[in-house]
mmCIF file of C-alpha atoms in Angstrom:
data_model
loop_
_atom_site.group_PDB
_atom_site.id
_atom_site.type_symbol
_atom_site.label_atom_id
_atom_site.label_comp_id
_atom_site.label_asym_id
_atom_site.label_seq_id
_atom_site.Cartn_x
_atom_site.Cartn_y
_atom_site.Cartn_z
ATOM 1 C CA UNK A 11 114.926 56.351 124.362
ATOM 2 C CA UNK A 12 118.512 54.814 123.777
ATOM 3 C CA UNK A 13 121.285 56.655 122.683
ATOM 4 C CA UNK A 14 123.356 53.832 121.546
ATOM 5 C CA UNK A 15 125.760 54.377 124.121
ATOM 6 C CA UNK A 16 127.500 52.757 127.174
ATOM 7 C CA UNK A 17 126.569 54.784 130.667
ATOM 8 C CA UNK A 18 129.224 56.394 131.963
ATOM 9 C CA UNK A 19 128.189 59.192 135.110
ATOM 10 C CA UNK A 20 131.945 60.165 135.401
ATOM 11 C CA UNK A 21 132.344 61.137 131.684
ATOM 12 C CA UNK A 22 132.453 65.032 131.247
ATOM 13 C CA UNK A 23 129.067 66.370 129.787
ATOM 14 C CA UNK A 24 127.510 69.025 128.635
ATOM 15 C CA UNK A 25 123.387 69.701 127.913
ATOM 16 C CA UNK A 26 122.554 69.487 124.758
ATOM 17 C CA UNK A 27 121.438 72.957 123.874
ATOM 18 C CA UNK A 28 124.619 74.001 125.061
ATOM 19 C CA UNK A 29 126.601 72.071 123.299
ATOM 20 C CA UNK A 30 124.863 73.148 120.058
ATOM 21 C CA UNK A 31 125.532 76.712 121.299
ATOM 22 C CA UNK A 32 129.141 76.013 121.835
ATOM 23 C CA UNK A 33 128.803 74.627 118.184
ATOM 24 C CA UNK A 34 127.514 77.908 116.488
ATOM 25 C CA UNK A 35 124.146 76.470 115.729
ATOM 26 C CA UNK A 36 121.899 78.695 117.873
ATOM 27 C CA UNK A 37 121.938 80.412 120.693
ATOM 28 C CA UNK A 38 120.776 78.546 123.891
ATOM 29 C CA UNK A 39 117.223 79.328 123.634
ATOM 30 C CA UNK A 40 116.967 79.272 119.982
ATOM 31 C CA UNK A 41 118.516 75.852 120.475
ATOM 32 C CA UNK A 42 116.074 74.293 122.650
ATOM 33 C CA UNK A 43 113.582 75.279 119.745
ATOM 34 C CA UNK A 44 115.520 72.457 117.427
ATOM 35 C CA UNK A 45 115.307 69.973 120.022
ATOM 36 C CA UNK A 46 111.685 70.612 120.066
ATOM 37 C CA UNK A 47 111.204 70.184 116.433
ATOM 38 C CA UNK A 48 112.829 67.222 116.297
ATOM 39 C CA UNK A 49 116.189 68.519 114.452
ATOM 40 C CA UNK A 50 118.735 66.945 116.860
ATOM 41 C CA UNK A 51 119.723 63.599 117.225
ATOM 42 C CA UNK A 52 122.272 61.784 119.204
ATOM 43 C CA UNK A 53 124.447 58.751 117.992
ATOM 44 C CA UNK A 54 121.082 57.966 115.074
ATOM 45 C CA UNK A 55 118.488 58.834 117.690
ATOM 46 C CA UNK A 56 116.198 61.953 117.652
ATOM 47 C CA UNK A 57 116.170 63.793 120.921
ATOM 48 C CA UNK A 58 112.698 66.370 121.075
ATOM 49 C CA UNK A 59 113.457 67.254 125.075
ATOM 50 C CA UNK A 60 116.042 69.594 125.868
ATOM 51 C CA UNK A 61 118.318 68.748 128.724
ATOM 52 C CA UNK A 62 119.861 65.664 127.206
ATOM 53 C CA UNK A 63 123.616 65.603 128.128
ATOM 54 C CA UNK A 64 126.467 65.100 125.328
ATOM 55 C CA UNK A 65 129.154 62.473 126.224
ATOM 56 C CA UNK A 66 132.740 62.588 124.817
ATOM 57 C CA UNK A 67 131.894 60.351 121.252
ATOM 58 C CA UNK A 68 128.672 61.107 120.874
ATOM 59 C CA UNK A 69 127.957 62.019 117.393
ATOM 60 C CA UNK A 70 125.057 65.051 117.314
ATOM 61 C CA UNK A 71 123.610 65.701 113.881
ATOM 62 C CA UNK A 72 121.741 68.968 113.235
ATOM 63 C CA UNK A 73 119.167 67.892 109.975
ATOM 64 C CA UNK A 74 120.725 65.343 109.618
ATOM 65 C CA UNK A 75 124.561 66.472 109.008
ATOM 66 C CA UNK A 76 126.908 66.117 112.181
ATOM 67 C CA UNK A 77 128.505 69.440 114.374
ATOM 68 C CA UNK A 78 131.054 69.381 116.437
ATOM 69 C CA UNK A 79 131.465 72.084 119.282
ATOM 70 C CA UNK A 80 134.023 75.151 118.193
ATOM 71 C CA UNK A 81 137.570 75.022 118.691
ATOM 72 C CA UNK A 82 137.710 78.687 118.326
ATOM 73 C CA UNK A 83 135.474 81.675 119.773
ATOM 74 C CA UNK A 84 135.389 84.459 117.620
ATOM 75 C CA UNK A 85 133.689 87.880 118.625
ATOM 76 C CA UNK A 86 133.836 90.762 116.451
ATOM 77 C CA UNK A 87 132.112 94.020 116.259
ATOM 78 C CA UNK A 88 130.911 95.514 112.583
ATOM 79 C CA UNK A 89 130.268 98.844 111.679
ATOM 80 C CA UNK A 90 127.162 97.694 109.650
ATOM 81 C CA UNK A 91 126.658 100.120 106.354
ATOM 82 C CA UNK A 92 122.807 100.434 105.045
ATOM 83 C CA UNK A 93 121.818 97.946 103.108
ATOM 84 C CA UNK A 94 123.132 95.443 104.518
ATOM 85 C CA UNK A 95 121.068 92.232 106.318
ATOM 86 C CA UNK A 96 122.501 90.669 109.282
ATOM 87 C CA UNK A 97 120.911 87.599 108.293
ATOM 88 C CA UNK A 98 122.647 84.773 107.094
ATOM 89 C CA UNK A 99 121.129 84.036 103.948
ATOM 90 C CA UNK A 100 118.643 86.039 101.936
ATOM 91 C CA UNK A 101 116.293 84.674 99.500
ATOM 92 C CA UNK A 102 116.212 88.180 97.475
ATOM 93 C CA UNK A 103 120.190 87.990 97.318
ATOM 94 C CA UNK A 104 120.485 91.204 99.372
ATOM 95 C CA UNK A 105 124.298 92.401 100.788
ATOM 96 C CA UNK A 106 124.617 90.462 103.975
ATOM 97 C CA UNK A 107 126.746 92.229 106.709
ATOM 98 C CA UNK A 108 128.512 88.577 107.453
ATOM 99 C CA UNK A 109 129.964 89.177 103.445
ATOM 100 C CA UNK A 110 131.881 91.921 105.094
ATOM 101 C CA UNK A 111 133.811 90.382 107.760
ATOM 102 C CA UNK A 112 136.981 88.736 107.388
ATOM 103 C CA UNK A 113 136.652 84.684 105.691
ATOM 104 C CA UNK A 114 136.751 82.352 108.431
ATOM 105 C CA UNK A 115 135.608 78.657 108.789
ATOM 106 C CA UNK A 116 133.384 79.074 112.309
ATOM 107 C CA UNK A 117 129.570 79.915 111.595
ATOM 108 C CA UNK A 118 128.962 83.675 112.308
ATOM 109 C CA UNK A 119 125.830 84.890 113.416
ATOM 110 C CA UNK A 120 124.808 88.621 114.915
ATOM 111 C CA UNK A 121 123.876 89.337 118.472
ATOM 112 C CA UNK A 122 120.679 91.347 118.605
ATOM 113 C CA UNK A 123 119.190 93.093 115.392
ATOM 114 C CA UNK A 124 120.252 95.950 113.553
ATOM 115 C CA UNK A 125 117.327 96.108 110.789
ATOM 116 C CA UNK A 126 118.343 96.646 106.897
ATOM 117 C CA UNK A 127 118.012 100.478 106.335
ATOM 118 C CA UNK A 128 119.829 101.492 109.591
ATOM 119 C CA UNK A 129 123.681 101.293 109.860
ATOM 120 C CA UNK A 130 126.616 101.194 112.934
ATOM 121 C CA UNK A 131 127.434 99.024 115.816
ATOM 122 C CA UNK A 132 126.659 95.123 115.467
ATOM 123 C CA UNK A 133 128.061 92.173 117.006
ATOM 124 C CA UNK A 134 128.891 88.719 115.041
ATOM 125 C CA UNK A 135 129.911 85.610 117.298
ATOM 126 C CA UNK A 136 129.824 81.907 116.848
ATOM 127 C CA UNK A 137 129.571 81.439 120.867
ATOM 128 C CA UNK A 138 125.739 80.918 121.824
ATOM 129 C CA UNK A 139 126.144 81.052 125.006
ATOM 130 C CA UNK A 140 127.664 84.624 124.854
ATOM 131 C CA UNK A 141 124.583 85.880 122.353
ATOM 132 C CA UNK A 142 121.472 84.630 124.356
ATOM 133 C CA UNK A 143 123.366 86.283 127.838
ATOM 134 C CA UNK A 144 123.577 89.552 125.607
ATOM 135 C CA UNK A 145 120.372 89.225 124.635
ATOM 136 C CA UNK A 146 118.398 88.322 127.107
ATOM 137 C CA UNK A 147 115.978 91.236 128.947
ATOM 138 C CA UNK A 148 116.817 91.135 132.188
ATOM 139 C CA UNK A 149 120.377 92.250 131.618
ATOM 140 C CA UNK A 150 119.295 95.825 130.188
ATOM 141 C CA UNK A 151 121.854 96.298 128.153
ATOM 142 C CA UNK A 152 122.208 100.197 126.814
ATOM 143 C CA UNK A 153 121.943 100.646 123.184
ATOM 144 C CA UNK A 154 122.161 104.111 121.841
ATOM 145 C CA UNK A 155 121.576 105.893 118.624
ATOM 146 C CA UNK A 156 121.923 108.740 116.893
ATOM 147 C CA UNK A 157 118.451 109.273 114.701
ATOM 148 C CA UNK A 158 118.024 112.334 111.782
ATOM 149 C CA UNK A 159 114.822 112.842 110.420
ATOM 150 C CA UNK A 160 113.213 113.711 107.733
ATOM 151 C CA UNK A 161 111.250 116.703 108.718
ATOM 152 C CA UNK A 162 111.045 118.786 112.241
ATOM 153 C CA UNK A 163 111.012 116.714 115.479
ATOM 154 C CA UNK A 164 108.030 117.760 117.216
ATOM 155 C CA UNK A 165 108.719 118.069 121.629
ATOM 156 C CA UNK A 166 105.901 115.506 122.141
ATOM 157 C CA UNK A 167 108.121 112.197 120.351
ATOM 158 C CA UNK A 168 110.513 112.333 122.731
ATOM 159 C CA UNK A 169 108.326 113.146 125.883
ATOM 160 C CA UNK A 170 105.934 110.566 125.068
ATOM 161 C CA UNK A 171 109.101 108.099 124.031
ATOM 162 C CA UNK A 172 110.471 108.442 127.344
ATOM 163 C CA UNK A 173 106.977 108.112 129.542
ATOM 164 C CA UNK A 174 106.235 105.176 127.025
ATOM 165 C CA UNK A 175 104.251 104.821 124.122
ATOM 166 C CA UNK A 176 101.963 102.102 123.209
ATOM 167 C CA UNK A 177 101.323 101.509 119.373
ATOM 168 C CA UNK A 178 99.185 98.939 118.116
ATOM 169 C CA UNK A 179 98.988 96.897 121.531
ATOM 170 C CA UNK A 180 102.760 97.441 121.579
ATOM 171 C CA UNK A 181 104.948 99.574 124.754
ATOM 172 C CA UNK A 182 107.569 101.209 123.158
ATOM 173 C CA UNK A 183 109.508 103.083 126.237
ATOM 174 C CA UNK A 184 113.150 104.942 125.764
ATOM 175 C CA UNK A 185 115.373 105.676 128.587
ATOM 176 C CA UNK A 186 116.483 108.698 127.889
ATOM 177 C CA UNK A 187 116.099 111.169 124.904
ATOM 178 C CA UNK A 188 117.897 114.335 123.799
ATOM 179 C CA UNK A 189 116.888 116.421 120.974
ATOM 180 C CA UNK A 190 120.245 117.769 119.334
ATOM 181 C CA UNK A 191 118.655 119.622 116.399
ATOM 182 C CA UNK A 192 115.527 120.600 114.882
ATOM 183 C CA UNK A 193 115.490 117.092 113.330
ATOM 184 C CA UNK A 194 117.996 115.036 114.999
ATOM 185 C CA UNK A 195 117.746 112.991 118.113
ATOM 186 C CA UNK A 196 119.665 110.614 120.578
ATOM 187 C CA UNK A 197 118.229 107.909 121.798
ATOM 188 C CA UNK A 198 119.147 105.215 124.309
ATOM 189 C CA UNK A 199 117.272 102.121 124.435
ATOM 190 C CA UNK A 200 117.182 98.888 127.099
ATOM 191 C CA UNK A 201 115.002 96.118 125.271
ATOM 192 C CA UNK A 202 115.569 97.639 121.723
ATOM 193 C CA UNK A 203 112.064 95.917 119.985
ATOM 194 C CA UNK A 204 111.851 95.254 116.479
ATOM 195 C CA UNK A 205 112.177 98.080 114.586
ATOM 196 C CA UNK A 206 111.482 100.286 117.729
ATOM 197 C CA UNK A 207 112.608 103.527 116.807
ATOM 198 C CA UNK A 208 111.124 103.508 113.240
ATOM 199 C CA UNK A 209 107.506 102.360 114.462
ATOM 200 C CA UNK A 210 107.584 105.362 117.513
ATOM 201 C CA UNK A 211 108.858 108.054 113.909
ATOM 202 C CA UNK A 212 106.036 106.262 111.939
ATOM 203 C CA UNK A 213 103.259 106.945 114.904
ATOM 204 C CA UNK A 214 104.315 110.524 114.499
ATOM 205 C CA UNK A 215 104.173 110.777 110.227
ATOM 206 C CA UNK A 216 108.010 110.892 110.442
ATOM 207 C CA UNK A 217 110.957 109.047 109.123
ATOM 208 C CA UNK A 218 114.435 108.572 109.778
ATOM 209 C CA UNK A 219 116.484 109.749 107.262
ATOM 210 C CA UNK A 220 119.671 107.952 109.062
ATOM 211 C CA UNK A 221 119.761 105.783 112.036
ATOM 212 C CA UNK A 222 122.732 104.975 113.167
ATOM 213 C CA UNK A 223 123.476 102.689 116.547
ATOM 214 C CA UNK A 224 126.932 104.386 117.954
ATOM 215 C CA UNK A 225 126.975 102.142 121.180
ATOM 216 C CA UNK A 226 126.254 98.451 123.201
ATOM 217 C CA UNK A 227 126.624 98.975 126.528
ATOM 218 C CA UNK A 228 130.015 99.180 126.961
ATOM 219 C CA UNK A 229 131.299 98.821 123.217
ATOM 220 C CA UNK A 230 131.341 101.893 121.320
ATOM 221 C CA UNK A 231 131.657 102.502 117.710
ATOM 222 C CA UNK A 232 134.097 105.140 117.875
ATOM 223 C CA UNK A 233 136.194 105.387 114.725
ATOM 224 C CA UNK A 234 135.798 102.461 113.111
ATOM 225 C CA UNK A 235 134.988 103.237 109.539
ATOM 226 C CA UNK A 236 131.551 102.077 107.679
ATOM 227 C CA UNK A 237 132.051 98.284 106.693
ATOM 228 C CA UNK A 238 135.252 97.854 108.962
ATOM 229 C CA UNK A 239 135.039 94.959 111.694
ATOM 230 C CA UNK A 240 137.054 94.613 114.938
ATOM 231 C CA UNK A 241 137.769 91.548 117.253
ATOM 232 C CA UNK A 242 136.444 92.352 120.887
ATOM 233 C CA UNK A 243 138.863 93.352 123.264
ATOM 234 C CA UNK A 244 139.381 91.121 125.757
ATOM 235 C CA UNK A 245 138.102 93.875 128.294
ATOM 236 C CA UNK A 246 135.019 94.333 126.032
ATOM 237 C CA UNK A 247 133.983 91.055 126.834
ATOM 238 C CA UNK A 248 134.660 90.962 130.736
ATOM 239 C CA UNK A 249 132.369 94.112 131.110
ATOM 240 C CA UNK A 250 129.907 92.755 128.593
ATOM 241 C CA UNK A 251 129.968 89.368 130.485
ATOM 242 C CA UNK A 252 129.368 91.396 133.690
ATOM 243 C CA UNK A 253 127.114 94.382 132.696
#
């Protein structure tokens, strides 16, 4: 395969899924997907194995239209409201939470999921590098929510929650539960599965009347009012790098 280009092994390069990360395209993972698909190309030619290294010049095209690697980082935090999709496009023209942060040029996407009904804590970067490290399993990253109910918690949700519960071939397993009211709960989660919380209420002919995600490991929500965004602090990041 030739990438119409002279070979240079002392030019500074980068692999290709990163560099698409470092554009805003994907995350790292997600990334490699494209390659696979046949999305990317380098300088005209169509690159299907990841691991290809960028040189300074190259032109990469993403479906045909060419990116170029950010200039500028952005990572904010969003007090998501309900009804909102972190999605970036929605073919039933819902509210998408990226319509409430501030207008920027660099191409936002969310770290981790925060499904449509349920509201609070969600993070929006364009680094994808920084999402697929905070997303990945083995880092266990704490998420915790605060869950009300529509009807009486029974004892057995959260005992069975915590020892791990297995619904429709699926493990569903909190790390730690408190009951703070007849029908109110907090929960703290490590892999945070689709939907998790809602699928362990359903097993139990409940529903959340508000789910609301206060905290990512170290990030909290704290007083940062519904449909408000934040940048990261700079300390944020170091612990969430490091967590």
């Amino acid at each position: 395969m030739s990438l119409n280009r002279k070979s240079d092994e002392q030019a500074p390069s980068l692999r290709l899924q990163v560099y698409l990360a470092q554009a805003g395209i994907a995350s790292r993972r997600a990334a490699e997907k494209l390659i696979a698909q046949g999305r990317i190309s380098i300088n005209g030619t169509t690159v299907s194995v990841p691991g290809e290294k960028v040189l300074p010049g190259d032109r990469v095209c993403f479906d045909g239209q060419e990116v170029t690697k950010e200039s500028r980082l952005l990572y904010l935090v969003l007090h998501k409201p309900p009804l909102y999709l972190c999605s970036s496009s929605d073919p039933q023209n819902r509210k998408l939470a990226l319509e409430l942060l501030p207008p920027c040029p660099e191409r936002l996407y969310s770290v981790g999921r925060l499904d449509y009904l349920s509201s609070g804590l969600i993070m929006f970067t364009n680094d994808g590098a920084f999402a697929a490290l905070l997303g990945h399993p083995r880092r266990e990253i704490e998420k915790e929510y605060l869950v009300e109910a529509t009807g009486t918690i029974p004892d057995s949700l959260g005992e069975e929650f915590s020892r791990g519960i297995t619904i429709d071939g699926v493990l569903y397993k909190a790390k730690f539960i408190e009951k703070t009211g007849q029908k109110t709960l907090r929960v703290i989660l490590l892999e945070g599965k689709n939907r998790e919380i809602r699928r362990v209420f359903s097993h139990f002919r409940l529903h959340p009347r508000r789910l609301q995600r206060i905290r990512i490991g170290p990030v909290g929500l704290g007083n940062l009012a519904e449909g408000a965004s934040r940048p990261l602090s700079e300390q944020e990041l170091t612990l969430l790098r490091g967590t």
